[in-house]
Short mmCIF file of C-alpha atoms and ligand atoms in Angstrom, two decimals:
data_model
loop_
_atom_site.label_atom_id
_atom_site.label_comp_id
_atom_site.label_asym_id
_atom_site.label_seq_id
_atom_site.Cartn_x
_atom_site.Cartn_y
_atom_site.Cartn_z
CA MET A 1 174.05 -124.70 -96.73
CA LEU A 2 173.25 -122.65 -99.50
CA ASP A 3 172.60 -119.11 -98.67
CA LEU A 4 169.31 -118.62 -100.70
CA GLU A 5 169.20 -114.93 -100.45
CA LYS A 6 172.69 -114.46 -102.08
CA VAL A 7 171.45 -116.78 -104.64
CA THR A 8 168.55 -114.85 -105.22
CA SER A 9 169.99 -111.58 -105.47
CA GLY A 10 172.60 -112.81 -108.18
CA LEU A 11 169.59 -114.27 -110.16
CA LEU A 12 167.60 -110.98 -109.82
CA ASP A 13 170.50 -109.23 -111.09
CA LYS A 14 170.86 -111.16 -114.01
CA ASP A 15 167.27 -111.23 -114.32
CA SER A 16 166.97 -107.56 -114.35
CA ARG A 17 169.64 -107.31 -116.89
CA TYR A 18 168.28 -109.98 -119.52
CA LEU A 19 164.69 -110.41 -118.97
CA TRP A 20 161.90 -108.36 -120.38
CA HIS A 21 158.56 -109.51 -118.28
CA ASN A 22 155.15 -109.95 -119.47
CA MET A 23 153.00 -107.04 -118.27
CA ALA A 24 155.77 -105.59 -115.95
CA SER A 25 155.75 -101.93 -114.75
CA TYR A 26 159.11 -101.04 -113.34
CA GLY A 27 160.03 -99.42 -110.09
CA ALA A 28 161.47 -100.09 -106.87
CA GLY A 29 160.19 -103.13 -104.88
CA LYS A 30 158.75 -104.63 -107.70
CA GLU A 31 160.93 -107.69 -108.38
CA PRO A 32 159.78 -110.59 -109.64
CA MET A 33 159.50 -113.89 -107.86
CA VAL A 34 161.91 -116.56 -109.18
CA VAL A 35 159.78 -119.66 -108.95
CA THR A 36 161.78 -122.80 -108.96
CA SER A 37 159.52 -125.61 -108.44
CA ALA A 38 155.89 -126.62 -108.12
CA ASN A 39 153.61 -129.23 -107.14
CA GLY A 40 149.55 -129.76 -107.08
CA SER A 41 148.35 -126.33 -106.37
CA TRP A 42 151.55 -125.03 -104.42
CA ILE A 43 154.78 -123.24 -106.15
CA ALA A 44 158.16 -122.86 -104.34
CA ASP A 45 160.33 -119.31 -104.94
CA SER A 46 164.28 -119.20 -104.79
CA ARG A 47 164.00 -118.04 -101.10
CA GLY A 48 162.35 -121.49 -100.35
CA ASN A 49 158.94 -119.83 -99.74
CA ARG A 50 155.77 -121.69 -100.73
CA TYR A 51 152.60 -120.38 -102.13
CA LEU A 52 149.50 -122.01 -103.13
CA ASP A 53 148.93 -120.60 -106.68
CA ALA A 54 145.03 -119.99 -106.66
CA MET A 55 145.71 -118.29 -110.36
CA SER A 56 147.01 -121.65 -111.71
CA GLY A 57 149.85 -119.70 -113.39
CA LEU A 58 147.84 -117.70 -115.86
CA TRP A 59 144.84 -119.49 -115.50
CA CYS A 60 146.21 -122.57 -117.10
CA VAL A 61 147.52 -125.13 -114.94
CA ASN A 62 143.96 -127.16 -114.82
CA ALA A 63 145.79 -130.63 -114.12
CA GLY A 64 148.11 -128.89 -111.18
CA TYR A 65 151.75 -129.23 -111.14
CA GLY A 66 154.05 -131.65 -110.89
CA ARG A 67 152.19 -134.52 -113.22
CA GLU A 68 155.02 -136.64 -114.32
CA GLU A 69 152.90 -138.56 -116.47
CA LEU A 70 152.52 -135.21 -118.59
CA ALA A 71 156.58 -135.10 -118.79
CA ALA A 72 156.68 -138.91 -119.47
CA ALA A 73 154.06 -138.45 -122.29
CA ALA A 74 156.13 -135.74 -124.10
CA TYR A 75 159.67 -137.52 -123.18
CA GLU A 76 158.31 -140.75 -124.89
CA GLN A 77 157.05 -138.85 -127.86
CA MET A 78 159.88 -136.77 -128.49
CA LYS A 79 162.08 -140.13 -128.63
CA THR A 80 160.00 -141.38 -131.29
CA LEU A 81 159.11 -138.29 -133.41
CA ALA A 82 159.99 -134.99 -131.91
CA TYR A 83 159.13 -133.01 -134.82
CA TYR A 84 156.89 -132.91 -138.18
CA PRO A 85 154.85 -130.26 -139.55
CA LEU A 86 151.03 -130.65 -140.24
CA THR A 87 151.60 -130.06 -143.59
CA GLN A 88 151.61 -133.64 -143.22
CA SER A 89 150.32 -135.81 -140.51
CA HIS A 90 151.32 -137.50 -137.17
CA LEU A 91 149.85 -139.49 -134.71
CA PRO A 92 149.35 -137.42 -131.48
CA ALA A 93 147.73 -134.79 -133.62
CA ILE A 94 145.14 -137.39 -135.17
CA LYS A 95 144.37 -138.64 -131.48
CA LEU A 96 144.21 -135.21 -130.11
CA ALA A 97 141.66 -133.92 -133.04
CA GLU A 98 139.86 -136.92 -132.36
CA LYS A 99 139.55 -136.42 -128.65
CA LEU A 100 138.77 -133.03 -128.64
CA ASN A 101 136.23 -133.37 -131.19
CA GLU A 102 134.46 -136.00 -128.46
CA TRP A 103 134.87 -133.14 -125.88
CA LEU A 104 133.08 -130.44 -128.11
CA GLU A 105 130.13 -132.84 -128.59
CA GLY A 106 129.74 -131.96 -132.27
CA GLU A 107 131.32 -132.30 -135.58
CA TYR A 108 134.78 -130.07 -135.76
CA VAL A 109 137.78 -130.46 -137.61
CA ILE A 110 140.86 -129.25 -135.89
CA PHE A 111 143.52 -126.82 -136.70
CA PHE A 112 146.53 -126.77 -134.24
CA SER A 113 148.64 -123.40 -133.12
CA ASN A 114 150.78 -122.59 -130.16
CA SER A 115 148.79 -119.86 -128.47
CA GLY A 116 145.41 -118.37 -127.63
CA SER A 117 146.07 -115.22 -129.64
CA GLU A 118 147.41 -117.59 -132.63
CA ALA A 119 144.14 -119.73 -132.36
CA ASN A 120 142.01 -116.58 -132.55
CA GLU A 121 143.97 -115.43 -135.50
CA ALA A 122 143.19 -118.42 -137.51
CA ALA A 123 139.76 -118.33 -136.38
CA PHE A 124 139.63 -114.85 -138.05
CA LYS A 125 141.28 -115.87 -141.17
CA ILE A 126 138.80 -118.85 -141.54
CA ALA A 127 135.79 -116.77 -140.91
CA ARG A 128 136.45 -114.19 -143.32
CA GLN A 129 137.62 -116.94 -146.06
CA TYR A 130 134.53 -118.94 -145.64
CA GLN A 131 132.37 -115.90 -145.75
CA ARG A 132 134.14 -115.13 -149.21
CA GLN A 133 133.87 -118.63 -150.37
CA ILE A 134 130.23 -118.73 -150.09
CA GLY A 135 129.72 -115.76 -151.74
CA GLU A 136 129.54 -113.38 -148.81
CA HIS A 137 132.10 -111.22 -150.37
CA ASP A 138 131.59 -108.11 -148.08
CA ARG A 139 131.65 -109.97 -144.79
CA TYR A 140 134.91 -109.05 -143.00
CA LYS A 141 133.88 -107.27 -139.80
CA PHE A 142 133.97 -108.95 -136.34
CA VAL A 143 132.05 -107.86 -133.36
CA SER A 144 133.48 -108.54 -129.65
CA ARG A 145 132.77 -106.85 -126.42
CA TYR A 146 134.65 -104.06 -124.34
CA ARG A 147 136.04 -105.59 -121.39
CA ALA A 148 137.11 -108.86 -123.15
CA TYR A 149 140.47 -109.89 -123.68
CA HIS A 150 141.43 -112.08 -126.75
CA GLY A 151 145.25 -112.07 -127.18
CA GLY A 152 148.29 -109.55 -127.88
CA SER A 153 148.72 -109.94 -131.67
CA MET A 154 147.52 -107.40 -133.97
CA GLY A 155 144.05 -109.39 -134.83
CA ALA A 156 143.44 -110.69 -131.44
CA LEU A 157 144.16 -107.55 -129.86
CA ALA A 158 141.97 -105.62 -132.03
CA ALA A 159 139.15 -107.97 -131.09
CA THR A 160 139.94 -107.23 -127.38
CA GLY A 161 138.12 -104.63 -125.69
CA GLN A 162 140.72 -103.49 -122.97
CA ALA A 163 141.62 -99.77 -124.08
CA GLN A 164 144.50 -99.93 -121.63
CA ARG A 165 145.83 -103.00 -123.45
CA LYS A 166 145.71 -101.14 -127.02
CA TYR A 167 147.24 -97.54 -125.76
CA LYS A 168 150.03 -96.65 -127.76
CA TYR A 169 149.87 -100.07 -130.14
CA GLU A 170 147.14 -98.68 -132.46
CA PRO A 171 146.36 -99.04 -135.20
CA LEU A 172 145.41 -102.55 -134.79
CA ALA A 173 143.95 -104.95 -137.45
CA ALA A 174 140.81 -103.06 -139.25
CA GLY A 175 137.43 -104.26 -138.85
CA PHE A 176 136.78 -105.11 -135.31
CA LEU A 177 133.87 -103.31 -133.56
CA HIS A 178 132.89 -103.78 -129.68
CA VAL A 179 129.81 -103.58 -127.67
CA ARG A 180 128.61 -103.23 -124.13
CA PRO A 181 129.41 -106.64 -122.26
CA PRO A 182 126.74 -108.12 -120.13
CA ASP A 183 127.96 -106.68 -116.70
CA GLY A 184 125.20 -107.26 -114.54
CA TYR A 185 126.27 -105.80 -111.55
CA ARG A 186 126.35 -102.30 -112.96
CA ARG A 187 122.92 -102.84 -114.93
CA PRO A 188 120.69 -99.88 -114.50
CA PRO A 189 118.60 -99.73 -111.72
CA GLY A 190 115.22 -101.04 -112.06
CA GLN A 191 116.05 -103.45 -114.87
CA THR A 192 116.17 -107.28 -113.72
CA GLU A 193 119.36 -109.48 -114.95
CA GLU A 194 117.24 -110.92 -117.75
CA GLU A 195 116.18 -107.82 -119.47
CA PHE A 196 119.45 -106.22 -118.82
CA ASN A 197 121.05 -109.46 -120.55
CA LEU A 198 118.55 -109.08 -123.30
CA GLU A 199 119.56 -105.15 -123.94
CA CYS A 200 123.18 -106.26 -124.27
CA ALA A 201 122.45 -108.89 -126.65
CA GLN A 202 120.23 -106.43 -128.62
CA ALA A 203 123.41 -104.19 -129.04
CA ILE A 204 125.25 -107.13 -130.70
CA GLU A 205 122.24 -106.90 -133.29
CA ASP A 206 122.09 -103.42 -133.35
CA ALA A 207 125.80 -103.34 -134.45
CA ILE A 208 125.38 -105.71 -136.81
CA VAL A 209 122.39 -104.20 -138.63
CA TRP A 210 123.80 -100.46 -138.37
CA GLU A 211 127.04 -101.62 -139.88
CA GLY A 212 125.33 -103.62 -142.66
CA VAL A 213 124.64 -106.94 -142.03
CA GLU A 214 126.40 -107.95 -145.38
CA THR A 215 129.72 -106.62 -143.79
CA VAL A 216 129.80 -108.67 -140.69
CA ALA A 217 131.43 -112.18 -140.64
CA ALA A 218 131.58 -113.22 -136.96
CA VAL A 219 131.18 -112.27 -133.38
CA ILE A 220 133.85 -113.49 -130.78
CA MET A 221 132.85 -113.88 -127.20
CA GLU A 222 134.27 -115.90 -124.34
CA PRO A 223 131.46 -117.68 -122.57
CA VAL A 224 132.23 -115.49 -119.58
CA ILE A 225 134.15 -112.43 -119.72
CA THR A 226 137.35 -113.88 -117.31
CA GLY A 227 140.40 -111.77 -117.58
CA GLY A 228 138.37 -108.67 -118.47
CA GLY A 229 136.53 -109.01 -114.51
CA VAL A 230 134.75 -112.38 -114.39
CA LEU A 231 131.39 -110.91 -116.04
CA VAL A 232 128.73 -113.60 -115.92
CA PRO A 233 126.02 -113.46 -118.30
CA HIS A 234 122.28 -114.72 -117.72
CA PRO A 235 121.54 -117.73 -119.96
CA VAL A 236 119.36 -115.72 -121.86
CA TYR A 237 122.03 -113.73 -123.17
CA PHE A 238 123.86 -116.62 -125.30
CA GLU A 239 120.16 -117.94 -126.24
CA ARG A 240 119.76 -114.77 -127.88
CA VAL A 241 123.14 -114.22 -129.35
CA GLN A 242 123.10 -117.66 -131.06
CA GLU A 243 119.56 -116.74 -132.46
CA ILE A 244 121.00 -113.15 -133.62
CA CYS A 245 124.13 -114.67 -135.41
CA ARG A 246 122.04 -117.25 -137.17
CA LYS A 247 119.36 -114.73 -138.29
CA HIS A 248 122.32 -112.74 -140.00
CA GLY A 249 124.34 -115.22 -141.27
CA VAL A 250 127.27 -114.25 -138.77
CA LEU A 251 129.41 -116.92 -137.43
CA LEU A 252 129.75 -117.34 -133.75
CA ILE A 253 133.30 -117.71 -132.52
CA ILE A 254 133.66 -118.95 -128.80
CA ASP A 255 136.96 -117.95 -127.08
CA GLU A 256 137.26 -120.91 -124.71
CA VAL A 257 141.01 -119.98 -123.58
CA ILE A 258 140.08 -119.89 -120.04
CA CYS A 259 136.46 -121.41 -119.63
CA GLY A 260 137.48 -124.19 -121.31
CA PHE A 261 139.04 -127.65 -120.28
CA GLY A 262 136.94 -128.26 -116.98
CA ARG A 263 137.32 -124.85 -115.52
CA SER A 264 133.54 -123.88 -115.79
CA GLY A 265 132.15 -127.29 -114.19
CA ARG A 266 131.79 -128.49 -117.67
CA LYS A 267 134.14 -129.29 -120.43
CA PHE A 268 133.63 -126.26 -122.18
CA GLY A 269 132.07 -123.14 -120.94
CA HIS A 270 129.85 -122.85 -123.59
CA GLN A 271 128.12 -126.04 -122.86
CA ASN A 272 126.98 -124.42 -119.66
CA PHE A 273 124.50 -122.14 -122.20
CA GLY A 274 123.44 -124.71 -124.62
CA VAL A 275 125.47 -123.11 -127.37
CA LYS A 276 126.68 -124.68 -130.53
CA PRO A 277 129.66 -122.48 -131.73
CA ASP A 278 130.72 -122.24 -135.34
CA ILE A 279 134.36 -121.97 -134.38
CA VAL A 280 135.79 -122.77 -130.85
CA THR A 281 139.37 -121.85 -130.10
CA MET A 282 141.32 -122.87 -127.04
CA ALA A 283 144.70 -122.77 -125.40
CA LYS A 284 146.19 -122.90 -121.87
CA GLY A 285 144.40 -125.84 -120.15
CA LEU A 286 144.35 -127.88 -123.14
CA THR A 287 148.03 -128.67 -121.98
CA SER A 288 147.39 -127.59 -118.52
CA GLY A 289 150.11 -125.11 -119.34
CA TYR A 290 152.86 -127.85 -119.37
CA LEU A 291 153.72 -127.22 -123.27
CA PRO A 292 152.45 -124.49 -125.55
CA LEU A 293 149.52 -125.64 -127.65
CA SER A 294 146.36 -124.26 -129.23
CA ALA A 295 143.52 -124.95 -131.33
CA THR A 296 140.68 -123.70 -133.39
CA ALA A 297 137.81 -126.12 -134.08
CA VAL A 298 135.72 -125.40 -136.98
CA ARG A 299 132.48 -126.91 -137.92
CA LYS A 300 132.59 -129.48 -140.30
CA ASP A 301 130.50 -127.86 -142.71
CA ILE A 302 132.40 -124.79 -142.45
CA TYR A 303 135.84 -126.99 -142.96
CA GLU A 304 134.08 -128.33 -146.35
CA LYS A 305 133.77 -124.92 -147.83
CA PHE A 306 137.98 -124.84 -148.17
CA GLN A 307 137.76 -128.32 -149.98
CA ASP A 308 136.52 -127.05 -153.38
CA GLN A 309 139.33 -127.09 -156.14
CA GLN A 310 139.77 -123.41 -156.80
CA PRO A 311 143.48 -122.00 -156.62
CA TYR A 312 142.64 -119.90 -153.34
CA SER A 313 140.22 -122.15 -151.83
CA HIS A 314 142.44 -123.89 -149.22
CA PHE A 315 143.31 -122.15 -145.96
CA ARG A 316 147.00 -120.75 -146.56
CA HIS A 317 147.91 -120.63 -143.28
CA VAL A 318 150.90 -122.47 -142.09
CA ASN A 319 152.14 -122.57 -138.33
CA THR A 320 155.52 -124.15 -137.88
CA PHE A 321 155.23 -125.54 -134.17
CA GLY A 322 151.49 -126.01 -134.10
CA GLY A 323 150.40 -129.13 -133.25
CA ASN A 324 153.96 -130.15 -132.17
CA PRO A 325 153.63 -134.16 -131.83
CA ALA A 326 155.27 -133.78 -127.89
CA ALA A 327 152.47 -131.00 -127.19
CA CYS A 328 149.62 -133.16 -128.84
CA ALA A 329 150.96 -136.51 -126.72
CA LEU A 330 151.18 -134.38 -123.58
CA ALA A 331 147.82 -132.79 -124.38
CA PHE A 332 145.98 -136.05 -124.92
CA LYS A 333 147.52 -137.30 -121.65
CA ASN A 334 146.22 -134.27 -120.02
CA LEU A 335 142.62 -134.85 -121.18
CA GLU A 336 142.98 -138.59 -119.94
CA ILE A 337 143.99 -137.03 -116.54
CA LEU A 338 141.06 -134.77 -116.44
CA GLU A 339 138.67 -137.66 -117.26
CA ARG A 340 140.15 -140.24 -114.89
CA GLU A 341 140.15 -138.20 -112.07
CA GLN A 342 136.79 -136.71 -112.87
CA LEU A 343 138.15 -132.95 -112.62
CA VAL A 344 135.46 -131.27 -114.69
CA ASP A 345 133.20 -132.67 -111.73
CA ARG A 346 135.16 -131.61 -109.16
CA ALA A 347 135.53 -128.23 -110.80
CA ARG A 348 131.88 -127.86 -110.51
CA SER A 349 131.79 -129.01 -106.79
CA LEU A 350 134.96 -126.67 -105.58
CA GLY A 351 133.35 -124.04 -107.22
CA GLU A 352 130.09 -124.44 -105.45
CA ARG A 353 132.03 -125.06 -102.35
CA LEU A 354 133.92 -121.82 -102.65
CA SER A 355 131.16 -119.64 -103.56
CA ALA A 356 129.32 -120.96 -100.75
CA GLU A 357 132.40 -120.29 -98.31
CA MET A 358 132.82 -116.86 -99.54
CA ALA A 359 129.35 -115.70 -99.54
CA ASP A 360 129.55 -113.88 -96.09
CA LEU A 361 132.19 -111.81 -97.60
CA MET A 362 129.35 -109.62 -98.90
CA GLU A 363 128.98 -108.49 -95.11
CA CYS A 364 132.35 -106.41 -95.92
CA PRO A 365 131.49 -102.96 -97.50
CA LEU A 366 134.53 -103.58 -99.65
CA VAL A 367 132.98 -106.27 -101.43
CA GLY A 368 130.38 -105.20 -103.95
CA ASP A 369 130.00 -108.19 -105.86
CA ILE A 370 131.14 -112.02 -105.95
CA ARG A 371 130.73 -113.71 -109.19
CA SER A 372 131.85 -117.34 -110.20
CA PHE A 373 131.64 -119.77 -113.00
CA GLY A 374 132.73 -123.37 -112.09
CA PHE A 375 135.86 -123.17 -110.20
CA LEU A 376 136.53 -119.57 -111.14
CA MET A 377 135.65 -116.53 -109.10
CA GLY A 378 135.82 -112.54 -109.24
CA ILE A 379 135.50 -110.58 -106.18
CA GLU A 380 134.40 -106.92 -107.10
CA LEU A 381 136.11 -104.35 -104.76
CA VAL A 382 134.03 -101.04 -104.29
CA ALA A 383 134.84 -97.91 -102.63
CA ASP A 384 130.96 -97.05 -102.25
CA ARG A 385 128.37 -99.89 -102.16
CA ALA A 386 125.69 -97.69 -102.93
CA THR A 387 127.18 -95.73 -105.98
CA LYS A 388 129.19 -99.04 -106.82
CA GLU A 389 132.33 -96.52 -107.37
CA PRO A 390 135.55 -98.73 -107.76
CA ALA A 391 137.89 -99.48 -104.99
CA PRO A 392 141.18 -97.72 -105.67
CA LEU A 393 144.13 -99.70 -106.89
CA ALA A 394 146.15 -99.25 -103.80
CA THR A 395 143.31 -101.20 -101.91
CA VAL A 396 143.03 -104.19 -104.67
CA ASN A 397 146.94 -104.25 -104.48
CA ARG A 398 146.83 -104.32 -100.88
CA ILE A 399 144.88 -107.43 -100.67
CA ILE A 400 146.97 -108.87 -103.29
CA GLY A 401 150.18 -108.22 -101.43
CA GLU A 402 148.98 -109.33 -97.94
CA CYS A 403 147.66 -112.82 -99.42
CA LYS A 404 150.95 -113.38 -100.97
CA ALA A 405 152.65 -112.56 -97.95
CA GLN A 406 150.56 -115.15 -96.12
CA GLY A 407 151.21 -117.76 -98.82
CA LEU A 408 148.34 -117.31 -101.34
CA ILE A 409 148.76 -116.03 -105.03
CA ILE A 410 145.55 -114.48 -106.22
CA GLY A 411 145.11 -112.07 -109.36
CA LYS A 412 142.94 -109.07 -110.75
CA ASN A 413 141.84 -107.69 -114.04
CA GLY A 414 144.95 -105.72 -114.54
CA ASP A 415 145.32 -103.02 -117.35
CA THR A 416 142.37 -103.69 -119.05
CA VAL A 417 139.73 -100.47 -118.95
CA ALA A 418 140.39 -97.27 -117.02
CA GLY A 419 138.78 -97.07 -113.42
CA PHE A 420 137.74 -100.80 -113.57
CA ASN A 421 140.81 -102.66 -112.48
CA ASN A 422 139.13 -103.45 -109.30
CA VAL A 423 138.18 -107.31 -109.81
CA LEU A 424 140.15 -109.69 -107.47
CA THR A 425 140.50 -113.13 -109.52
CA ILE A 426 140.72 -116.70 -108.12
CA CYS A 427 141.33 -119.65 -110.77
CA PRO A 428 143.11 -122.63 -108.62
CA PRO A 429 144.33 -125.94 -110.32
CA LEU A 430 141.02 -128.05 -110.74
CA SER A 431 143.05 -130.63 -108.91
CA SER A 432 143.11 -128.72 -105.66
CA THR A 433 142.59 -130.62 -102.54
CA ASP A 434 140.04 -130.19 -99.89
CA GLU A 435 142.67 -128.76 -97.46
CA ASP A 436 143.82 -126.25 -100.50
CA LEU A 437 140.58 -124.89 -100.96
CA ALA A 438 140.09 -124.59 -97.28
CA PHE A 439 143.82 -122.78 -97.00
CA ILE A 440 142.43 -120.31 -99.96
CA VAL A 441 138.99 -119.69 -98.15
CA ARG A 442 140.83 -119.12 -94.74
CA THR A 443 143.63 -117.17 -96.11
CA PHE A 444 141.67 -114.70 -98.36
CA LYS A 445 138.87 -113.97 -95.93
CA ALA A 446 141.43 -113.11 -93.20
CA VAL A 447 142.90 -110.57 -95.27
CA VAL A 448 139.97 -109.01 -96.86
CA ASN A 449 138.16 -108.90 -93.34
CA ALA A 450 141.36 -107.34 -91.99
CA VAL A 451 141.38 -104.52 -94.49
CA CYS A 452 137.76 -103.93 -94.08
CA ALA A 453 137.89 -103.86 -90.24
CA GLU A 454 140.69 -100.89 -90.30
CA GLY A 455 138.03 -99.22 -92.10
CA GLY A 456 140.65 -98.25 -94.72
CA VAL A 457 137.63 -98.02 -96.93
CA PRO A 458 134.31 -95.99 -96.08
CA SER A 459 131.46 -98.23 -95.73
N1 PMP B 501 141.71 -115.64 -125.31
C1 PMP B 501 141.55 -115.36 -123.87
C2 PMP B 501 140.02 -115.48 -123.35
C3 PMP B 501 142.68 -115.17 -122.98
O1 PMP B 501 142.63 -115.26 -121.56
C4 PMP B 501 144.08 -115.13 -123.66
C5 PMP B 501 145.47 -114.91 -122.53
N2 PMP B 501 145.10 -114.60 -121.32
C6 PMP B 501 144.09 -115.11 -124.85
C7 PMP B 501 143.16 -115.37 -125.69
C8 PMP B 501 145.67 -115.21 -125.29
O2 PMP B 501 146.00 -116.23 -125.12
P1 PMP B 501 147.81 -116.43 -125.50
O3 PMP B 501 148.18 -115.55 -124.37
O4 PMP B 501 148.04 -117.88 -125.35
O5 PMP B 501 148.03 -115.76 -126.85
#
């Protein structure tokens, strides 16, 4: 019989010597989990524990774990053609680009990369170059929102509006501006959601005008700010943002890295708001996390401005691994699975059920607000309901820890903006079963209610 404890401690010993983890802060008792296998919505670790992964890894395993079909799609493609760069072409990329176009319900041309950050970097370069090629030589600035995340590279991090992710890495790429996000929960007293959202949209127009319209290339935003705290706008927000962008000749880039591929209950998050983006970036759920792949979808008529025969008119951007044939073949199969199993509709119905079942948590004084977008939920914890003072990090971490002790992995908006890392997040695979949903609800509510009942937080 294998001594799992001994195996695990051997692995952790090497782990601490050789591996530098994402986002890790170091200190006693903070050892990582060594994840060994996964199936459906469940993962298993080297100690033999099982957990329901209600964060889909990093918000990405939309189709669920353990899909042999996805492994087979990559394997078969690797046997036929493991690699060729997209300076030329190959069948999996052609098929996937056509399919994405269908999902986007518009005419787009697709540029492939490997990560969400890279997809956004490509979008920024395309937006700047496009503006110059239509004679708008001074348009180089981008507007995004505080609290939003757009990636870890120097441009994508510059677009990010989370000071705690940027501190000690600045200066980043120049030309990125931020405005207030539509955080309806914290709107000024007396204002309706609609009025507040219109005011937040107006902040974008003000920034564009005050900066000088002729200097602004694009606005980038997620349909819903996800990792920054699940901030769901009122529909008037997007309507107005789109109008503002069109009025001022500013491109609208929609970052669908988390909201895409069914998460929102529609194929893409922006489809909930009737927006027609100029550029759409996507990653994560595109392959359900099975292989790295991302895409920048560009409106056809924008792409066409890169076609004239001037020496520098083409997009001088190469990505060695972007659009890798196996990743594309796998992504195509992933989209087929989402369609065949109707997981986009399932996300909507699971999301509705999750919201309905969680609603009575509002009786717990610790819970200030519950927000959801499809099968994605944010639970904002507060120390005081009247003042909306955010709950201390210790309370947030305690709930996460106790859920884990009971076999449920949930997340939070960590290291974002000072004092506001108080939103718990739930983002399970769209393939979750009814039993999985019941387990999430039962476990989460039991933990939150127990913490509330202890009176560990003021009411
Ligand atoms: N945009 C959004 C909205 C994201 O959530 C993320 C990653 N969490 C990214 C971009 C960056 O993606 P990646 O980590 O693949 O570079």
